[in-house]
Backbone as JSON, one array per atom type, in Angstrom:
{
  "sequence": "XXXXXXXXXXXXXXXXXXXXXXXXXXXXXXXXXXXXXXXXXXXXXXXXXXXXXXXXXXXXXXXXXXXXXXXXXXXXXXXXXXXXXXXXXXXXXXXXXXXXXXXXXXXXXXXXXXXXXXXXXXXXXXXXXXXXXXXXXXXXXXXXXXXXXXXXX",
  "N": [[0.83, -1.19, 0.0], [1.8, 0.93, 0.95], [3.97, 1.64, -1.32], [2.7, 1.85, -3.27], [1.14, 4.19, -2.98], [3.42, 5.98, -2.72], [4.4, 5.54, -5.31], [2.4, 6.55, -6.77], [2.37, 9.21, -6.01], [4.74, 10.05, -6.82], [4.25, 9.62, -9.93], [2.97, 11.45, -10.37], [4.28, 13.91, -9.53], [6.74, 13.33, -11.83], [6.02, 15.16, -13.92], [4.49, 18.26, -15.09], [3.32, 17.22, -17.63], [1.76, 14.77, -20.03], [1.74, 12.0, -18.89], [3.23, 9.35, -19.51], [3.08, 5.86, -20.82], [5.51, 4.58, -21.25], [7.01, 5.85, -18.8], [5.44, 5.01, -16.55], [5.66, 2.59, -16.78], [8.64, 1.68, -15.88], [9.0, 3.07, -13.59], [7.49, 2.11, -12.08], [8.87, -0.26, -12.28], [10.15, -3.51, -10.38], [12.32, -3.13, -7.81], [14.17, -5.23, -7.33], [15.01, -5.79, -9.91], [15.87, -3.94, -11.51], [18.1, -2.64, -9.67], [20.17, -0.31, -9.9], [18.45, 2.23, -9.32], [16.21, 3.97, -6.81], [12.64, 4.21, -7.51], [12.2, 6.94, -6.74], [14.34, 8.58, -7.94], [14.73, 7.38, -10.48], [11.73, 8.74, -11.15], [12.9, 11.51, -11.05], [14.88, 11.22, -13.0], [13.49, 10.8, -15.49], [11.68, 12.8, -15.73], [14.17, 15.12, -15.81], [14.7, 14.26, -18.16], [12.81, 14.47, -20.34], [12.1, 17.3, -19.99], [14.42, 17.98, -21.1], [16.42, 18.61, -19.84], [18.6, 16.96, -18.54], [20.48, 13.82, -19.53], [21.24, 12.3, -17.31], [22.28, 10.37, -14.27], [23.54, 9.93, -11.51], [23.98, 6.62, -10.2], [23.53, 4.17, -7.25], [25.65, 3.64, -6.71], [27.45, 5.05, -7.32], [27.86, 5.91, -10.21], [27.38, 7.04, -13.12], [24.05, 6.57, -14.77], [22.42, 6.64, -17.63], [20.22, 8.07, -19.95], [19.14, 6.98, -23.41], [17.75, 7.01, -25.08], [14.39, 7.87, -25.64], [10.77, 7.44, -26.04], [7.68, 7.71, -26.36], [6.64, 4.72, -25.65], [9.34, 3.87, -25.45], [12.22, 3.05, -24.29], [15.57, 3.65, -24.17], [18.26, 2.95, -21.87], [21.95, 3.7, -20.55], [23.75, 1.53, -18.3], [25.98, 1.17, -17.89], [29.37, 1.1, -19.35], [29.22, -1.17, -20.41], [27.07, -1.92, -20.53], [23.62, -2.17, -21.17], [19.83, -1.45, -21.07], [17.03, -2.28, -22.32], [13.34, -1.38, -22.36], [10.39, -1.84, -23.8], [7.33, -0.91, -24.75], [4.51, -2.52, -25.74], [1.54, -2.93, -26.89], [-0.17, -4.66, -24.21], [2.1, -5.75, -23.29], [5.26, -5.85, -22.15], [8.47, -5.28, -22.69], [11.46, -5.83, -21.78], [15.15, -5.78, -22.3], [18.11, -6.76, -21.65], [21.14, -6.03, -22.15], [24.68, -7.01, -22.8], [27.4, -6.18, -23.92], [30.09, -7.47, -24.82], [32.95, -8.49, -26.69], [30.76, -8.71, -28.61], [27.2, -8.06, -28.65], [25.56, -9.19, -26.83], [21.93, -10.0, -26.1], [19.4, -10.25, -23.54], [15.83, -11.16, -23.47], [12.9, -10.52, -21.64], [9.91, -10.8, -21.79], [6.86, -8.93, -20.04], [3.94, -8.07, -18.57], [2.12, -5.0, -17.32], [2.39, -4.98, -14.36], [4.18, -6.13, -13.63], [4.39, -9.52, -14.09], [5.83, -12.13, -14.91], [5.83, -12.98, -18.69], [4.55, -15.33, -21.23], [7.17, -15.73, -23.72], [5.76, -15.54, -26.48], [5.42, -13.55, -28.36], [5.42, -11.57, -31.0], [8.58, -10.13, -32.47], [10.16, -7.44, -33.05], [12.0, -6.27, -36.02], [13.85, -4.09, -35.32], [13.96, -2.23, -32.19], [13.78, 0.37, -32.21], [14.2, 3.69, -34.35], [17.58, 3.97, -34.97], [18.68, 2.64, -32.97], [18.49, -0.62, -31.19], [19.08, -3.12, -33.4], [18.19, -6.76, -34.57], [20.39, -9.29, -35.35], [20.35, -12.21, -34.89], [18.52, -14.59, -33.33], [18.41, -16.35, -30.28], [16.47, -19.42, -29.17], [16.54, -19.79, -25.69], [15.67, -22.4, -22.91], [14.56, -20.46, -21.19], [14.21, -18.28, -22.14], [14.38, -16.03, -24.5], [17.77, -15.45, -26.46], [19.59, -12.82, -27.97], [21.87, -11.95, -30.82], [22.83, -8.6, -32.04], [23.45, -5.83, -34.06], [24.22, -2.32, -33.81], [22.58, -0.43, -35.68]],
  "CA": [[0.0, 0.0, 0.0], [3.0, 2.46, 1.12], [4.67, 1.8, -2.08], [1.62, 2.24, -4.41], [1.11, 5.57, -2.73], [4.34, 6.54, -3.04], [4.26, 5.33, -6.9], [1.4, 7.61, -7.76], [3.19, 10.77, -6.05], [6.02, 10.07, -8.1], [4.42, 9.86, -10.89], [2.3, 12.93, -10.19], [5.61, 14.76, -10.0], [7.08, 13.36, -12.56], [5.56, 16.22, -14.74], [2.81, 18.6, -15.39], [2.17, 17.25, -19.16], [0.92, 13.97, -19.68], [2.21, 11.0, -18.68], [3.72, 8.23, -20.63], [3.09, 4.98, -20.62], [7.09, 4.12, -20.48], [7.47, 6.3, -17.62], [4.81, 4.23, -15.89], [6.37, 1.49, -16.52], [10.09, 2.21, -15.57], [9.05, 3.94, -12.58], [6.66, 1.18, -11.32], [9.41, -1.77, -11.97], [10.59, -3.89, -9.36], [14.17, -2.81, -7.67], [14.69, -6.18, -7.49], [15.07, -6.29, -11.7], [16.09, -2.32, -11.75], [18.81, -1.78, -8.94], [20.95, 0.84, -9.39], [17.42, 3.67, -9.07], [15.21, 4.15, -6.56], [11.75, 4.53, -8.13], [12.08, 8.33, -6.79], [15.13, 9.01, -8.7], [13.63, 7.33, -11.73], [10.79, 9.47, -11.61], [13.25, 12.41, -11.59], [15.31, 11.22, -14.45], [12.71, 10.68, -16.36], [11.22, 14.07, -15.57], [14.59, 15.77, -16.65], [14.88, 13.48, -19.75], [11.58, 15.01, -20.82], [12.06, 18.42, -20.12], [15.64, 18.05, -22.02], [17.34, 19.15, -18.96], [19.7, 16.47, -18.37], [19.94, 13.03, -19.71], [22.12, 11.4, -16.66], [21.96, 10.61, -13.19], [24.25, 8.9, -10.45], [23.15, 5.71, -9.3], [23.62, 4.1, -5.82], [27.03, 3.42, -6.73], [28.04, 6.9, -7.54], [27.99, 5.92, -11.61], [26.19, 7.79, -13.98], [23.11, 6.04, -15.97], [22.67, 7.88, -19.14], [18.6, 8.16, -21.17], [20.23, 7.34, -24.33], [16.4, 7.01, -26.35], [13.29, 8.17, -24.84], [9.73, 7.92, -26.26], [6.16, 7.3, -25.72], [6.67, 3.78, -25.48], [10.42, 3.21, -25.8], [13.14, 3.71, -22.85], [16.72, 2.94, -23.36], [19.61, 3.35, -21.06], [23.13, 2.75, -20.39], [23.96, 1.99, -16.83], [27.56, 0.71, -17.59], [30.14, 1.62, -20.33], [29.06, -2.36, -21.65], [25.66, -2.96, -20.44], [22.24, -1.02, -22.33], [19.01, -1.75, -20.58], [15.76, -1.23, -23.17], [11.98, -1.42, -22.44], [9.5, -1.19, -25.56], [5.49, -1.46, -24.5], [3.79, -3.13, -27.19], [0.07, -3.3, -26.9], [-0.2, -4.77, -22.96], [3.13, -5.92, -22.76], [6.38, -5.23, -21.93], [9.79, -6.09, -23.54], [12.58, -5.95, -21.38], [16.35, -6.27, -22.73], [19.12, -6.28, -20.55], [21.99, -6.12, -22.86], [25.79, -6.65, -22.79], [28.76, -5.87, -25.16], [32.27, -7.55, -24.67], [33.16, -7.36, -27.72], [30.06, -9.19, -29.24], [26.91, -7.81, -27.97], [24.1, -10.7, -26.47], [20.86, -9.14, -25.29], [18.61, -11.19, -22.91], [14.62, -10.33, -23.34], [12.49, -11.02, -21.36], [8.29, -9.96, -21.58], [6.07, -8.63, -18.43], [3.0, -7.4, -18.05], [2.08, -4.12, -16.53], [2.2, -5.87, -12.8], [5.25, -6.62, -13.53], [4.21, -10.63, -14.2], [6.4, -12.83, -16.47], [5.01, -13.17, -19.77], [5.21, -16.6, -22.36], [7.74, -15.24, -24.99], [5.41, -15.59, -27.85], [5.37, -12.23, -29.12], [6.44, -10.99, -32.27], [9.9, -9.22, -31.84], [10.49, -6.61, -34.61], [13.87, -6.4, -35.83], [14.62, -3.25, -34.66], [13.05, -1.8, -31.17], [13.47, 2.03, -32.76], [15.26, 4.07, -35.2], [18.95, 4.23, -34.42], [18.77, 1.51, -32.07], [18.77, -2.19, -31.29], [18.82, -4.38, -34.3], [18.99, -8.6, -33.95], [21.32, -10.11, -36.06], [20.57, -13.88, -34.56], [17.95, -15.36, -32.34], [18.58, -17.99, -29.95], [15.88, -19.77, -27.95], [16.81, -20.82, -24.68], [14.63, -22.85, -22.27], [13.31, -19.93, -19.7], [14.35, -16.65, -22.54], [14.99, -15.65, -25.47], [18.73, -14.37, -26.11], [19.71, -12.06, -29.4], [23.08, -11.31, -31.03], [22.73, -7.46, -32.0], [24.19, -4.82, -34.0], [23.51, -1.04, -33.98], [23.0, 0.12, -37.19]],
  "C": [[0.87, 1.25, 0.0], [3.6, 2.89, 0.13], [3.93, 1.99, -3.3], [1.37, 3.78, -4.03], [2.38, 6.41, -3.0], [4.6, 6.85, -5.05], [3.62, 6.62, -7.34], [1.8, 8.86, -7.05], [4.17, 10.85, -6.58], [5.45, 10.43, -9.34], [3.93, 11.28, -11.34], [3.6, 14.06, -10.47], [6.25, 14.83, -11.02], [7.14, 14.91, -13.79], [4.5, 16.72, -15.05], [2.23, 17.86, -17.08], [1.99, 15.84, -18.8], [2.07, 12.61, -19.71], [2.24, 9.95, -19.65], [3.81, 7.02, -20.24], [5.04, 4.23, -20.12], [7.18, 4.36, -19.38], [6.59, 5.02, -16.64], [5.23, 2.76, -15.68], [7.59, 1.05, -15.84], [9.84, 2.68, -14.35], [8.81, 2.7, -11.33], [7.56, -0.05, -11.28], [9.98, -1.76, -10.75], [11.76, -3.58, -9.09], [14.59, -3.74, -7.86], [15.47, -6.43, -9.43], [15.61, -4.83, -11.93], [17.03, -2.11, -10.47], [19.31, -0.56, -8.31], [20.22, 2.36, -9.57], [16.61, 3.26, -8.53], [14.06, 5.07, -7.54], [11.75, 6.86, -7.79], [13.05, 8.89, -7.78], [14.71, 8.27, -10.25], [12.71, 8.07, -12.16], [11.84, 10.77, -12.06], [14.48, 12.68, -12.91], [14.87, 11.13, -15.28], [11.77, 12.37, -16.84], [12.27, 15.16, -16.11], [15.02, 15.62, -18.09], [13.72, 14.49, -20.82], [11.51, 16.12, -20.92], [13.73, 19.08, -20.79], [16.73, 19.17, -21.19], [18.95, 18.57, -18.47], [19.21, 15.23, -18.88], [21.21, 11.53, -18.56], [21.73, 11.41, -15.3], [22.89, 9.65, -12.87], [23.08, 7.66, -10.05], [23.97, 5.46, -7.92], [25.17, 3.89, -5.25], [28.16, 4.06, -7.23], [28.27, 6.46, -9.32], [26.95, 6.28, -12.21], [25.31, 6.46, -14.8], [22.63, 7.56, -16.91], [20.97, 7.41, -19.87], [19.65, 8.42, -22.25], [18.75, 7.39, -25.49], [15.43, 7.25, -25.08], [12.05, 8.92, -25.79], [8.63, 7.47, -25.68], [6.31, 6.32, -24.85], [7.77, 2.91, -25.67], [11.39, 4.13, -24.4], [14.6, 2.6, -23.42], [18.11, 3.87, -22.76], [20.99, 2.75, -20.95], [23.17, 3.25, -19.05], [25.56, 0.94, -16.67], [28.15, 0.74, -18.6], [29.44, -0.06, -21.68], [27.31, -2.5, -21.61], [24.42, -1.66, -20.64], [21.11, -2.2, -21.77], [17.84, -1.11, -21.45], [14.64, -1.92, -22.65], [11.32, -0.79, -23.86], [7.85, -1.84, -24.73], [5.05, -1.55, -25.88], [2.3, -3.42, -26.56], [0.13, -3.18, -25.3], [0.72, -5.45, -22.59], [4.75, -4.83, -22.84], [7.34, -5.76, -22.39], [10.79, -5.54, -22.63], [13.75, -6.56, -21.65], [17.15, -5.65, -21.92], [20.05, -6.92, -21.55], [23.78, -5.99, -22.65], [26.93, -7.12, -23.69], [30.03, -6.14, -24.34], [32.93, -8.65, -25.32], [32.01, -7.34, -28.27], [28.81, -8.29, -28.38], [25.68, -8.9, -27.97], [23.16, -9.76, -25.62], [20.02, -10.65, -24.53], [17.01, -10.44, -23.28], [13.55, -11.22, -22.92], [10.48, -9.95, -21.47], [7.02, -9.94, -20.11], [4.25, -8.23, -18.85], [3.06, -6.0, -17.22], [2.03, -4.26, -14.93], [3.33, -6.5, -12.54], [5.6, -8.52, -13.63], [4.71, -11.28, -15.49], [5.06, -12.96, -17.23], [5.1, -14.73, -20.89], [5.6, -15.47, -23.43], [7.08, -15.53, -26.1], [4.41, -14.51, -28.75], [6.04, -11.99, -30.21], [7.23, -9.96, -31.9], [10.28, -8.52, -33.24], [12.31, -6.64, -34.47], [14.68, -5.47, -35.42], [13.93, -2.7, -33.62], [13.0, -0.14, -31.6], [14.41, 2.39, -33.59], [16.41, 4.47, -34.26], [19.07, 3.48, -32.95], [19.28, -0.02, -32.06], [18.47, -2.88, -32.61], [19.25, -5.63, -34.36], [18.87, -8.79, -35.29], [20.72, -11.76, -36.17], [19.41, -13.93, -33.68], [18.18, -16.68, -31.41], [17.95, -18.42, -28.63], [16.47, -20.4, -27.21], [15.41, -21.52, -24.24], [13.6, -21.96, -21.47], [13.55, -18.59, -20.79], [14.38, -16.74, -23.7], [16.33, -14.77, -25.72], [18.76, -13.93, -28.34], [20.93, -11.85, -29.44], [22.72, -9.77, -31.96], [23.94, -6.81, -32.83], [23.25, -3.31, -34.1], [23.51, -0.51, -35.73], [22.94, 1.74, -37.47]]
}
């Protein structure tokens, strides 16, 4: 209850215009799966992402995360020189890629629900999540994910 109340004054803050489904999403994930930002500092990186004030913030471990894309329904970040974290809402899900480059880059993706509730991977995955972004090279089902080999184009 404490943390649903808290949620919706975050997002309230977030900004006077209108709220975005990403943000809602990103704000509302679990720390457990999102670490290095409390949901308050999420709301306010997201809030200066938007008002094109800054696109960085310290996390808990004094290292910057960087808004490197930010739309309606697209969020990605880098929160380590190798590793790029994207969300894409599609319809009533969620696409979560937690991505890392050394040298090659392998993305993991996994799909949620707004509740944050695994999803069965059997979504159609476009080949690129936005312009000037992620594009998969390779697919390769595992047993519990789907992983991707990736280049940027």
């Amino acid at each position: 209850m404490r943390r649903n109340l808290i949620i919706i004054f975050l997002l309230t803050a977030v900004s006077l215009h209108a709220i975005r489904q990403i943000d809602l999403v990103f704000i509302s994930m679990p720390n457990e799966m999102f670490p290095f930002l409390a949901p308050e500092y999420r709301a306010a990186l997201l809030s200066a992402a938007h008002e094109h004030k800054t696109d960085s913030i310290d996390n808990y471990f004094g290292k910057k995360i960087y808004v490197r894309q930010l739309t309606d329904n697209y969020l990605q970040m880098q929160v380590a020189d190798s590793i790029i974290y994207d969300w894409l809402v599609k319809d009533s899900t969620v696409l979560f890629i937690q991505t890392v480059c050394a040298p090659q880059c392998h993305s993991k993706l996994d799909t949620y629900n707004f509740k944050w509730e695994r999803q069965p991977d059997n979504i159609s995955i476009p080949d690129c999540l936005s312009q000037d972004s992620l594009c998969f090279t390779q697919i390769i089902v595992e047993a519990d994910s789907l992983r991707f080999v990736h280049s940027k184009e």
